[in-house]
PDB file of C-alpha atoms in Angstrom:
ATOM      1  CA  UNK A 112      33.141  12.782 -21.901  1.00  0.00           C
ATOM      2  CA  UNK A 113      34.033  14.403 -18.640  1.00  0.00           C
ATOM      3  CA  UNK A 114      36.494  12.925 -16.183  1.00  0.00           C
ATOM      4  CA  UNK A 115      36.339  13.804 -12.507  1.00  0.00           C
ATOM      5  CA  UNK A 116      39.206  13.428 -10.081  1.00  0.00           C
ATOM      6  CA  UNK A 117      38.611  13.964  -6.374  1.00  0.00           C
ATOM      7  CA  UNK A 118      41.206  14.677  -3.729  1.00  0.00           C
ATOM      8  CA  UNK A 119      41.434  15.821  -0.145  1.00  0.00           C
ATOM      9  CA  UNK A 120      39.890  12.958   1.755  1.00  0.00           C
ATOM     10  CA  UNK A 121      41.490  11.393   4.781  1.00  0.00           C
ATOM     11  CA  UNK A 122      41.100  10.705   8.456  1.00  0.00           C
ATOM     12  CA  UNK A 123      40.452  13.431  10.993  1.00  0.00           C
ATOM     13  CA  UNK A 124      39.308  13.648  14.571  1.00  0.00           C
ATOM     14  CA  UNK A 125      35.850  14.908  15.449  1.00  0.00           C
ATOM     15  CA  UNK A 126      35.723  18.675  15.323  1.00  0.00           C
ATOM     16  CA  UNK A 127      38.384  18.840  12.660  1.00  0.00           C
ATOM     17  CA  UNK A 128      38.240  20.057   9.069  1.00  0.00           C
ATOM     18  CA  UNK A 129      38.912  18.729   5.611  1.00  0.00           C
ATOM     19  CA  UNK A 130      38.666  20.258   2.154  1.00  0.00           C
ATOM     20  CA  UNK A 131      37.675  18.112  -0.787  1.00  0.00           C
ATOM     21  CA  UNK A 132      38.453  19.085  -4.363  1.00  0.00           C
ATOM     22  CA  UNK A 133      37.100  17.745  -7.625  1.00  0.00           C
ATOM     23  CA  UNK A 134      38.646  18.681 -10.937  1.00  0.00           C
ATOM     24  CA  UNK A 135      36.748  18.128 -14.166  1.00  0.00           C
ATOM     25  CA  UNK A 136      38.600  17.526 -17.421  1.00  0.00           C
ATOM     26  CA  UNK A 137      37.774  16.446 -20.941  1.00  0.00           C
ATOM     27  CA  UNK A 138      34.762  17.940 -22.713  1.00  0.00           C
ATOM     28  CA  UNK A 139      33.966  20.394 -19.958  1.00  0.00           C
ATOM     29  CA  UNK A 140      31.807  22.863 -21.873  1.00  0.00           C
ATOM     30  CA  UNK A 141      28.365  23.658 -20.490  1.00  0.00           C
ATOM     31  CA  UNK A 142      28.873  22.233 -17.013  1.00  0.00           C
ATOM     32  CA  UNK A 143      25.732  23.000 -15.050  1.00  0.00           C
ATOM     33  CA  UNK A 144      25.554  21.932 -11.449  1.00  0.00           C
ATOM     34  CA  UNK A 145      28.470  20.429  -9.590  1.00  0.00           C
ATOM     35  CA  UNK A 146      28.102  18.730  -6.285  1.00  0.00           C
ATOM     36  CA  UNK A 147      29.045  16.213  -3.668  1.00  0.00           C
ATOM     37  CA  UNK A 148      27.276  13.090  -2.517  1.00  0.00           C
ATOM     38  CA  UNK A 149      28.293  10.628   0.148  1.00  0.00           C
ATOM     39  CA  UNK A 150      27.687   6.994   0.891  1.00  0.00           C
ATOM     40  CA  UNK A 151      28.271   5.383   4.248  1.00  0.00           C
ATOM     41  CA  UNK A 152      28.667   1.599   4.553  1.00  0.00           C
ATOM     42  CA  UNK A 153      25.330  -0.128   4.193  1.00  0.00           C
ATOM     43  CA  UNK A 154      23.522   3.070   3.290  1.00  0.00           C
ATOM     44  CA  UNK A 155      22.356   4.760   0.136  1.00  0.00           C
ATOM     45  CA  UNK A 156      24.256   7.509  -1.583  1.00  0.00           C
ATOM     46  CA  UNK A 157      22.839  10.867  -0.519  1.00  0.00           C
ATOM     47  CA  UNK A 158      23.249  14.453  -1.563  1.00  0.00           C
ATOM     48  CA  UNK A 159      25.584  16.592   0.517  1.00  0.00           C
ATOM     49  CA  UNK A 160      25.757  19.868  -1.399  1.00  0.00           C
ATOM     50  CA  UNK A 161      25.398  21.272  -4.883  1.00  0.00           C
ATOM     51  CA  UNK A 162      26.309  24.499  -6.620  1.00  0.00           C
ATOM     52  CA  UNK A 163      25.051  25.784  -9.953  1.00  0.00           C
ATOM     53  CA  UNK A 164      27.152  27.516 -12.589  1.00  0.00           C
ATOM     54  CA  UNK A 165      25.685  30.776 -11.297  1.00  0.00           C
ATOM     55  CA  UNK A 166      26.769  30.070  -7.749  1.00  0.00           C
ATOM     56  CA  UNK A 167      23.484  29.055  -6.131  1.00  0.00           C
ATOM     57  CA  UNK A 168      24.044  26.475  -3.437  1.00  0.00           C
ATOM     58  CA  UNK A 169      21.999  23.896  -1.594  1.00  0.00           C
ATOM     59  CA  UNK A 170      22.904  21.662   1.331  1.00  0.00           C
ATOM     60  CA  UNK A 171      21.629  18.629   3.126  1.00  0.00           C
ATOM     61  CA  UNK A 172      20.167  19.608   6.501  1.00  0.00           C
ATOM     62  CA  UNK A 173      22.759  17.465   8.260  1.00  0.00           C
ATOM     63  CA  UNK A 174      25.654  19.606   7.008  1.00  0.00           C
ATOM     64  CA  UNK A 175      24.164  23.104   6.961  1.00  0.00           C
ATOM     65  CA  UNK A 176      26.325  25.543   8.859  1.00  0.00           C
ATOM     66  CA  UNK A 177      29.312  23.182   8.824  1.00  0.00           C
ATOM     67  CA  UNK A 178      30.035  22.489   5.154  1.00  0.00           C
ATOM     68  CA  UNK A 179      30.548  24.999   2.370  1.00  0.00           C
ATOM     69  CA  UNK A 180      30.599  24.283  -1.358  1.00  0.00           C
ATOM     70  CA  UNK A 181      32.300  26.511  -3.903  1.00  0.00           C
ATOM     71  CA  UNK A 182      33.571  26.291  -7.455  1.00  0.00           C
ATOM     72  CA  UNK A 183      36.045  27.863  -9.797  1.00  0.00           C
ATOM     73  CA  UNK A 184      34.326  27.919 -13.179  1.00  0.00           C
ATOM     74  CA  UNK A 185      37.467  28.919 -15.066  1.00  0.00           C
ATOM     75  CA  UNK A 186      39.281  25.836 -13.741  1.00  0.00           C
ATOM     76  CA  UNK A 187      36.265  23.522 -13.579  1.00  0.00           C
ATOM     77  CA  UNK A 188      36.934  22.680  -9.966  1.00  0.00           C
ATOM     78  CA  UNK A 189      34.437  22.255  -7.160  1.00  0.00           C
ATOM     79  CA  UNK A 190      35.379  22.307  -3.508  1.00  0.00           C
ATOM     80  CA  UNK A 191      33.742  21.117  -0.324  1.00  0.00           C
ATOM     81  CA  UNK A 192      35.020  22.707   2.851  1.00  0.00           C
ATOM     82  CA  UNK A 193      34.012  20.539   5.785  1.00  0.00           C
ATOM     83  CA  UNK A 194      34.283  21.976   9.279  1.00  0.00           C
ATOM     84  CA  UNK A 195      33.211  20.696  12.687  1.00  0.00           C
ATOM     85  CA  UNK A 196      33.304  17.168  11.359  1.00  0.00           C
ATOM     86  CA  UNK A 197      31.378  14.477  13.200  1.00  0.00           C
ATOM     87  CA  UNK A 198      31.809  10.689  13.195  1.00  0.00           C
ATOM     88  CA  UNK A 199      28.518  10.449  11.315  1.00  0.00           C
ATOM     89  CA  UNK A 200      30.139  12.340   8.428  1.00  0.00           C
ATOM     90  CA  UNK A 201      32.283   9.278   7.797  1.00  0.00           C
ATOM     91  CA  UNK A 202      31.558   8.108   4.253  1.00  0.00           C
ATOM     92  CA  UNK A 203      32.876   7.811   0.744  1.00  0.00           C
ATOM     93  CA  UNK A 204      32.375  11.193  -0.892  1.00  0.00           C
ATOM     94  CA  UNK A 205      31.618  11.387  -4.600  1.00  0.00           C
ATOM     95  CA  UNK A 206      31.841  14.326  -6.948  1.00  0.00           C
ATOM     96  CA  UNK A 207      28.933  14.732  -9.348  1.00  0.00           C
ATOM     97  CA  UNK A 208      28.655  16.940 -12.414  1.00  0.00           C
ATOM     98  CA  UNK A 209      25.656  17.714 -14.554  1.00  0.00           C
ATOM     99  CA  UNK A 210      26.270  18.807 -18.140  1.00  0.00           C
ATOM    100  CA  UNK A 211      23.692  20.283 -20.504  1.00  0.00           C
ATOM    101  CA  UNK A 212      24.882  20.684 -24.078  1.00  0.00           C
ATOM    102  CA  UNK A 213      23.631  23.201 -26.632  1.00  0.00           C
ATOM    103  CA  UNK A 214      21.264  20.618 -28.131  1.00  0.00           C
ATOM    104  CA  UNK A 215      19.777  20.086 -24.639  1.00  0.00           C
ATOM    105  CA  UNK A 216      21.381  16.681 -24.284  1.00  0.00           C
ATOM    106  CA  UNK A 217      22.059  16.072 -20.625  1.00  0.00           C
ATOM    107  CA  UNK A 218      24.823  14.010 -19.112  1.00  0.00           C
ATOM    108  CA  UNK A 219      25.712  13.150 -15.556  1.00  0.00           C
ATOM    109  CA  UNK A 220      29.175  12.166 -14.430  1.00  0.00           C
ATOM    110  CA  UNK A 221      30.558  10.693 -11.221  1.00  0.00           C
ATOM    111  CA  UNK A 222      34.027  10.592  -9.781  1.00  0.00           C
ATOM    112  CA  UNK A 223      35.578   7.551  -8.157  1.00  0.00           C
ATOM    113  CA  UNK A 224      35.152   9.069  -4.731  1.00  0.00           C
ATOM    114  CA  UNK A 225      37.376   9.842  -1.792  1.00  0.00           C
ATOM    115  CA  UNK A 226      37.107   8.411   1.699  1.00  0.00           C
ATOM    116  CA  UNK A 227      36.478  10.648   4.694  1.00  0.00           C
ATOM    117  CA  UNK A 228      36.820   9.078   8.114  1.00  0.00           C
ATOM    118  CA  UNK A 229      36.044  11.007  11.293  1.00  0.00           C
ATOM    119  CA  UNK A 230      37.123   9.440  14.539  1.00  0.00           C
ATOM    120  CA  UNK A 231      35.586  10.258  17.904  1.00  0.00           C
TER     121      UNK A 231
END
């Protein structure tokens, strides 16, 4: 089992910045991709950004150029640096981790999420 704890959410004015962190603990061997999703009220949860264990990244079009994802493999932490925040970035942000064990068993884990609110 892997436990995920997010931090860094809060309220910020449009144009501001926030940095989210997600620390993985427990059976953290063989963590593959780590990423962030978000869910706004009344909407589906959507992908924001992901990063593989090798450092390859992908972003939703809506955040390209403004958000940056990174990870510290030795500490099993993934970060999301969010700059030039817009009111439409307001959502609950969830950390997601994909684990592939040596026997090819695959697990997916979610954090409890952290709220990001951007005021205009």
